[in-house]
Coordinates of C-alpha atoms and ligand atoms in Angstrom, one line a residue:
X1 CA -8.0 -6.0 -41.7
X2 CA -6.5 -6.5 -38.2
X3 CA -8.0 -6.4 -35.0
X4 CA -7.7 -3.5 -32.6
X5 CA -4.4 -3.6 -30.8
X6 CA -3.5 -2.0 -27.6
X7 CA -0.5 0.1 -27.2
X8 CA 3.0 -1.5 -26.6
X9 CA 3.5 -2.7 -23.3
X10 CA 0.0 -3.5 -22.4
X11 CA 0.0 -7.2 -23.2
X12 CA 3.3 -7.4 -21.4
X13 CA 1.3 -6.8 -18.1
X14 CA 1.0 -9.8 -15.6
X15 CA -2.4 -8.7 -14.2
X16 CA -2.5 -7.8 -10.5
X17 CA -3.7 -10.8 -8.3
X18 CA -5.5 -9.7 -5.2
X19 CA -6.0 -11.6 -2.0
X20 CA -9.0 -14.2 -1.6
X21 CA -11.9 -13.4 0.6
X22 CA -13.6 -16.8 0.5
X23 CA -12.8 -20.6 0.2
X24 CA -15.1 -23.0 -1.5
X25 CA -16.9 -25.1 0.9
X26 CA -15.5 -23.3 4.1
X27 CA -18.3 -21.4 5.8
X28 CA -16.3 -19.2 8.2
X29 CA -12.8 -18.0 6.9
X30 CA -10.2 -16.1 8.5
X31 CA -8.8 -13.4 6.1
X32 CA -5.3 -12.6 6.4
X33 CA -4.4 -11.9 2.9
X34 CA -4.9 -8.1 2.1
X35 CA -3.7 -6.2 5.0
X36 CA -7.1 -5.0 5.8
X37 CA -7.7 -3.8 9.5
X38 CA -9.4 -6.8 11.4
X39 CA -11.2 -4.2 13.7
X40 CA -13.1 -2.8 10.6
X41 CA -14.1 0.8 10.0
X42 CA -15.2 3.4 12.5
X43 CA -18.8 2.9 13.4
X44 CA -19.2 6.6 12.6
X45 CA -17.9 6.0 9.0
X46 CA -20.6 3.3 8.6
X47 CA -23.2 5.7 9.8
X48 CA -22.0 8.4 7.5
X49 CA -22.1 6.0 4.6
X50 CA -25.6 4.8 5.4
X51 CA -27.0 8.3 5.7
X52 CA -25.4 9.1 2.2
X53 CA -27.7 6.5 0.6
X54 CA -30.4 9.1 0.5
X55 CA -28.6 11.2 -1.9
X56 CA -27.4 8.6 -4.6
X57 CA -29.0 10.9 -7.3
X58 CA -26.5 13.7 -6.8
X59 CA -23.2 14.1 -8.0
X60 CA -20.3 14.1 -5.4
X61 CA -18.3 17.3 -4.9
X62 CA -15.8 17.1 -7.7
X63 CA -13.1 18.8 -5.6
X64 CA -13.7 16.7 -2.3
X65 CA -13.2 20.0 -0.5
X66 CA -14.6 19.0 2.9
X67 CA -12.7 15.6 2.8
X68 CA -9.3 17.4 1.7
X69 CA -9.9 19.9 4.6
X70 CA -10.2 16.9 7.1
X71 CA -7.2 15.3 5.8
X72 CA -5.2 18.5 5.8
X73 CA -6.3 18.9 9.5
X74 CA -5.6 15.5 10.8
X75 CA -2.1 15.3 8.8
X76 CA -0.9 18.7 8.9
X77 CA -1.0 19.2 5.1
X78 CA -1.9 22.1 3.0
X79 CA -5.4 21.1 1.7
X80 CA -4.8 23.0 -1.5
X81 CA -2.1 20.5 -2.5
X82 CA -3.9 17.4 -1.6
X83 CA -5.5 15.4 -4.5
X84 CA -7.8 12.6 -3.6
X85 CA -8.4 9.3 -5.7
X86 CA -10.4 6.1 -6.0
X87 CA -7.8 4.3 -3.9
X88 CA -4.1 5.4 -3.8
X89 CA -4.0 3.1 -6.7
X90 CA -5.7 5.6 -8.9
X91 CA -3.5 8.4 -7.7
X92 CA -0.4 6.2 -8.5
X93 CA -1.7 5.6 -11.9
X94 CA -2.5 9.3 -12.6
X95 CA 1.1 10.2 -11.6
X96 CA 2.4 7.4 -14.0
X97 CA 0.4 8.8 -16.8
X98 CA 1.4 12.4 -16.1
X99 CA 5.2 11.9 -15.8
X100 CA 6.1 8.7 -17.9
X101 CA 5.4 7.3 -21.3
X102 CA 7.2 5.3 -24.1
X103 CA 10.9 5.4 -23.7
X104 CA 10.8 6.4 -20.3
X105 CA 12.1 4.4 -17.3
X106 CA 10.4 3.9 -14.0
X107 CA 12.4 2.7 -11.1
X108 CA 11.4 0.7 -8.1
X109 CA 13.0 -1.5 -5.5
X110 CA 12.9 -5.4 -6.5
X111 CA 10.5 -6.5 -3.8
X112 CA 8.4 -3.3 -3.9
X113 CA 4.6 -3.1 -4.4
X114 CA 3.8 -4.8 -7.6
X115 CA 1.4 -2.2 -8.8
X116 CA 4.4 0.1 -9.8
X117 CA 5.6 -2.2 -12.8
X118 CA 1.9 -3.0 -13.8
X119 CA 1.1 0.9 -13.9
X120 CA 4.7 1.6 -15.7
X121 CA 3.9 -0.8 -18.5
X122 CA 0.5 0.6 -18.8
X123 CA 1.7 3.8 -20.1
X124 CA 4.5 2.2 -22.3
X125 CA 7.2 3.0 -19.9
X126 CA 10.0 0.3 -18.9
X127 CA 10.0 -0.6 -15.2
X128 CA 13.3 -0.9 -13.7
X129 CA 13.9 -2.9 -10.5
X130 CA 16.9 -2.1 -8.2
X131 CA 18.1 -4.9 -6.0
X132 CA 17.6 -4.8 -2.3
X133 CA 19.6 -5.7 0.8
X134 CA 18.2 -8.1 3.3
X135 CA 14.8 -7.4 1.9
X136 CA 15.1 -3.6 2.4
X137 CA 15.2 -1.0 -0.4
X138 CA 19.0 0.0 -1.2
X139 CA 19.4 3.6 -1.8
X140 CA 22.9 3.2 -3.5
X141 CA 21.3 0.5 -5.7
X142 CA 18.3 2.6 -6.7
X143 CA 20.6 5.6 -7.2
X144 CA 22.9 3.4 -9.5
X145 CA 19.9 2.5 -11.7
X146 CA 19.2 6.0 -12.5
X147 CA 19.6 6.9 -16.4
X148 CA 18.8 9.7 -18.5
X149 CA 15.5 8.1 -19.1
X150 CA 14.4 7.9 -15.5
X151 CA 11.2 10.0 -14.9
X152 CA 9.8 8.4 -11.6
X153 CA 11.0 6.5 -8.6
X154 CA 8.4 4.7 -6.5
X155 CA 9.1 3.8 -3.0
X156 CA 6.8 2.1 -0.6
X157 CA 7.8 3.1 2.8
X158 CA 7.2 1.0 4.7
X159 CA 7.1 -1.7 1.9
X160 CA 4.5 -4.3 1.3
X161 CA 5.2 -7.1 1.3
X162 CA 8.6 -7.0 3.1
X163 CA 7.5 -5.0 6.0
X164 CA 10.8 -3.0 6.0
X165 CA 11.3 0.7 5.8
X166 CA 13.9 3.4 5.1
X167 CA 14.8 5.8 7.9
X168 CA 14.5 9.5 7.3
X169 CA 18.1 10.1 6.7
X170 CA 18.2 7.2 4.0
X171 CA 15.0 8.7 2.4
X172 CA 16.8 12.1 2.4
X173 CA 19.9 10.5 0.6
X174 CA 17.7 9.0 -2.0
X175 CA 15.9 12.1 -2.7
X176 CA 19.1 14.1 -2.8
X177 CA 20.8 11.7 -5.2
X178 CA 18.0 12.2 -7.8
X179 CA 18.0 14.9 -10.5
X180 CA 15.5 17.5 -9.9
X181 CA 13.4 16.5 -13.0
X182 CA 12.9 12.9 -11.6
X183 CA 9.7 12.6 -9.5
X184 CA 10.1 10.7 -6.2
X185 CA 6.8 9.0 -5.1
X186 CA 6.8 7.9 -1.4
X187 CA 3.8 5.4 -1.0
X188 CA 3.0 5.6 2.9
X189 CA 0.0 3.2 2.8
X190 CA 1.2 1.9 6.2
X191 CA 2.4 5.1 7.7
X192 CA -0.2 5.1 10.5
X193 CA 1.2 1.7 11.8
X194 CA 4.7 2.9 12.1
X195 CA 6.0 3.9 15.7
X196 CA 9.6 4.5 15.1
X197 CA 11.3 7.8 15.8
X198 CA 13.5 7.7 12.5
X199 CA 10.4 7.3 10.3
X200 CA 8.7 10.1 8.3
X201 CA 5.6 9.5 6.2
X202 CA 7.0 12.2 3.9
X203 CA 4.9 15.3 4.6
X204 CA 8.0 17.3 5.3
X205 CA 9.8 16.1 2.2
X206 CA 6.8 17.3 0.1
X207 CA 6.9 20.7 1.8
X208 CA 10.6 21.0 1.3
X209 CA 11.0 19.8 -2.3
X210 CA 9.5 20.3 -5.6
X211 CA 9.9 16.7 -6.9
X212 CA 8.5 14.7 -4.1
X213 CA 4.9 13.3 -3.7
X214 CA 3.5 11.3 -0.8
X215 CA 0.5 8.9 -1.2
X216 CA -1.6 7.7 1.5
X217 CA -4.7 5.4 1.8
X218 CA -8.0 4.9 3.6
X219 CA -7.8 1.1 2.8
X220 CA -5.6 0.2 5.7
X221 CA -5.8 1.5 9.1
X222 CA -9.0 3.5 8.3
X223 CA -10.7 0.2 7.2
X224 CA -12.3 1.6 4.1
X225 CA -10.9 -0.5 1.3
X226 CA -14.2 -1.3 -0.2
X227 CA -15.0 2.3 -0.9
X228 CA -11.6 3.0 -2.6
X229 CA -10.2 6.1 -1.3
X230 CA -6.5 7.5 -1.3
X231 CA -4.9 10.8 -1.8
X232 CA -1.7 12.4 -2.7
X233 CA 0.3 15.2 -1.1
X234 CA 2.0 17.2 -3.8
X235 CA 4.0 20.2 -4.5
X236 CA 1.5 22.9 -6.1
X237 CA 2.5 22.3 -9.7
X238 CA 2.1 18.6 -9.4
X239 CA -1.2 18.9 -7.7
X240 CA -2.4 21.1 -10.6
X241 CA -1.1 18.5 -13.0
X242 CA -3.0 15.5 -11.3
X243 CA -6.2 17.7 -11.0
X244 CA -6.1 18.3 -14.8
X245 CA -5.8 14.5 -15.5
X246 CA -8.1 13.0 -13.0
X247 CA -12.0 12.2 -13.7
X248 CA -14.0 15.1 -12.7
X249 CA -15.8 12.9 -10.0
X250 CA -13.1 10.3 -9.3
X251 CA -14.0 10.0 -5.6
X252 CA -17.6 9.0 -4.8
X253 CA -19.9 10.5 -2.4
X254 CA -20.0 7.7 0.0
X255 CA -16.2 7.4 0.1
X256 CA -16.0 11.2 0.9
X257 CA -18.4 11.3 3.9
X258 CA -17.3 8.0 5.1
X259 CA -13.6 9.3 4.8
X260 CA -14.3 12.4 6.8
X261 CA -16.1 10.5 9.7
X262 CA -13.2 7.8 9.7
X263 CA -10.6 10.5 10.0
X264 CA -12.2 12.4 12.7
X265 CA -12.5 9.2 14.9
X266 CA -9.1 9.1 16.3
X267 CA -10.3 6.9 19.1
X268 CA -10.9 4.1 16.4
X269 CA -7.6 4.4 14.7
X270 CA -5.9 4.5 18.1
X271 CA -7.6 1.2 18.9
X272 CA -6.3 -0.3 15.7
X273 CA -2.8 0.8 16.3
X274 CA -2.8 -0.6 19.9
X275 CA -4.2 -3.8 18.5
X276 CA -1.4 -3.9 16.1
X277 CA 1.3 -3.1 18.5
X278 CA 0.3 -6.3 20.5
X279 CA -0.4 -8.7 17.8
X280 CA 2.4 -7.9 15.3
X281 CA 5.3 -8.7 17.7
X282 CA 3.1 -11.7 19.1
X283 CA 2.8 -13.1 15.5
X284 CA 6.3 -12.4 14.5
X285 CA 7.6 -14.3 17.8
X286 CA 5.1 -17.1 17.4
X287 CA 6.3 -17.6 13.8
X288 CA 9.9 -17.6 14.8
X289 CA 9.1 -20.1 17.5
X290 CA 7.6 -22.4 14.8
X291 CA 11.2 -22.3 13.2
X292 CA 10.2 -19.9 10.4
X293 CA 11.8 -16.8 9.4
X294 CA 9.7 -13.9 10.0
X295 CA 11.0 -10.6 8.7
X296 CA 10.8 -7.8 11.2
X297 CA 8.0 -5.5 10.1
X298 CA 6.7 -2.2 10.9
X299 CA 3.3 -2.6 9.1
X300 CA 0.4 -4.7 9.8
X301 CA 1.6 -7.8 8.2
X302 CA 4.7 -10.2 8.3
X303 CA 6.5 -11.8 5.5
X304 CA 7.4 -15.4 6.4
X305 CA 10.2 -17.3 4.5
X306 CA 10.0 -20.9 4.1
X307 CA 13.3 -21.2 2.3
X308 CA 11.8 -23.4 -0.3
X309 CA 8.9 -22.9 -2.7
X310 CA 7.1 -26.2 -2.2
X311 CA 7.1 -25.7 1.6
X312 CA 5.7 -22.2 1.3
X313 CA 3.0 -23.6 -1.2
X314 CA 2.2 -26.6 1.1
X315 CA 1.6 -24.4 4.0
X316 CA -0.5 -22.1 2.0
X317 CA -2.8 -25.0 0.9
X318 CA -2.9 -26.5 4.4
X319 CA -4.2 -23.2 5.7
X320 CA -6.4 -22.6 2.9
X321 CA -8.1 -26.0 3.6
X322 CA -8.6 -24.8 7.2
X323 CA -10.2 -21.6 6.0
X324 CA -7.2 -19.3 6.9
X325 CA -6.4 -17.2 3.7
X326 CA -2.8 -15.9 3.6
X327 CA -1.0 -14.6 0.4
X328 CA 1.6 -16.4 -2.0
X329 CA 4.3 -14.1 -2.9
X330 CA 5.4 -15.4 -6.3
X331 CA 4.4 -12.2 -8.0
X332 CA 6.8 -10.2 -5.7
X333 CA 9.8 -12.4 -6.8
X334 CA 9.4 -14.2 -3.2
X335 CA 8.0 -17.4 -4.2
X336 CA 9.4 -19.2 -1.0
X337 CA 7.3 -16.8 1.3
X338 CA 3.8 -16.1 2.5
X339 CA 2.5 -12.7 3.7
X340 CA 0.1 -12.8 6.8
X341 CA -1.8 -9.9 7.9
X342 CA -2.2 -9.1 11.6
X343 CA -5.9 -10.3 12.5
X344 CA -7.8 -10.6 15.6
X345 CA -6.6 -12.5 18.6
X346 CA -8.4 -15.9 18.0
X347 CA -7.5 -15.6 14.3
X348 CA -3.8 -15.2 15.2
X349 CA -4.0 -18.2 17.5
X350 CA -6.0 -20.2 14.9
X351 CA -3.1 -19.4 12.4
X352 CA -0.3 -20.5 14.6
X353 CA -2.1 -23.5 15.9
X354 CA -2.8 -24.5 12.2
X355 CA 1.0 -23.9 11.3
X356 CA 2.2 -25.9 14.1
X357 CA 0.0 -28.6 13.2
X358 CA 1.2 -28.6 9.5
X359 CA 4.8 -28.4 10.6
X360 CA 4.3 -31.4 13.0
X361 CA 5.2 -29.0 16.2
X362 CA 2.0 -29.1 18.0
Ligands
PLP1 C1 -2.7 -1.4 0.2 C2 -1.7 -0.7 -0.4 C3 -1.9 0.6 -1.1 C4 -3.3 1.0 -1.1 O1 -4.0 1.0 -2.1 P1 -5.5 1.5 -2.4 O2 -5.6 1.6 -3.9 O3 -5.4 2.8 -1.7 O4 -6.3 0.5 -1.7 C5 -0.9 1.3 -1.6 N1 0.3 1.1 -1.6 C6 0.9 -0.2 -1.0 C7 2.2 -0.3 -0.8 C8 -0.1 -0.8 -0.3 O5 0.2 -2.1 0.2

């Protein structure tokens, strides 16, 4: 007799390591580890969440119809081709289950979001990483890694943790270089933060092409990470596939009502964006002033390169002892880097003061 054995690939998975939210022995921590919005969710989303607590015995709307209508209206998408999930993670995972399996290859960029290889292995497929240029996805490198077995290409745009992005013409070149039977998934988790003219979140690509899906999240600028809410905008046939595979009640009722309230409160997201537009450049410049390499970012976080693994790790530990939580990047093949999210004004100043102290520059 042998014990139950998981399918091939499962035990090759390096489990995802999330950011910390507490430090032993430190009462007030500064959390800059998970790219959450420092301004929190819309007060209207909190009110909707609280009001929903009266109806916990009722199943949610399994089609999330009102939520999809609200999303469609705000983002200019056809609501019938939106599929919601428990975080965009779930949507990414369902896409993987639907289109890849043993023997298939799933392509991503070397320093791309770490969940892609995890989900690829989870379905028995082989994750294939394409090299980057200056910590940016490289279209030629991605296309050169395509084989007969390639089924999916995942691109976070902008990418976490590098903060870089592909402009629309490069994105088009990537899509046009792929066979029609390969699905391009554009993960636009940070789209709301990008203020560049040559950027597209990807709605237009989905409307134009049968092999492109865009995924979005409520975990970042909308401030609802705890509720787990994300969505995909798909060609009709792909939406149909995802709706067959997903759980019938995969998006809980609280997430649906809070999501609608959050999406309607444009004042709140405008405030979050304004905050980021001030403090992202401030943080980038301040880190540069400390002699560190802060990679230019269009998201709500900065990747800081120390050039040496021990220096990155020492800085991380020093900050942690001060109650400032950043993120180590070993799992992204960037062990000499830390990723730091944009926080509140006093948090940004506490971070740079602490780093200055650590580096002996204060
Ligand atoms: C944070 C993030 C997400 C969001 O995941 P959720 O499951 O929606 O919380 C998706 N993709 C990238 C690249 C991210 O950084």
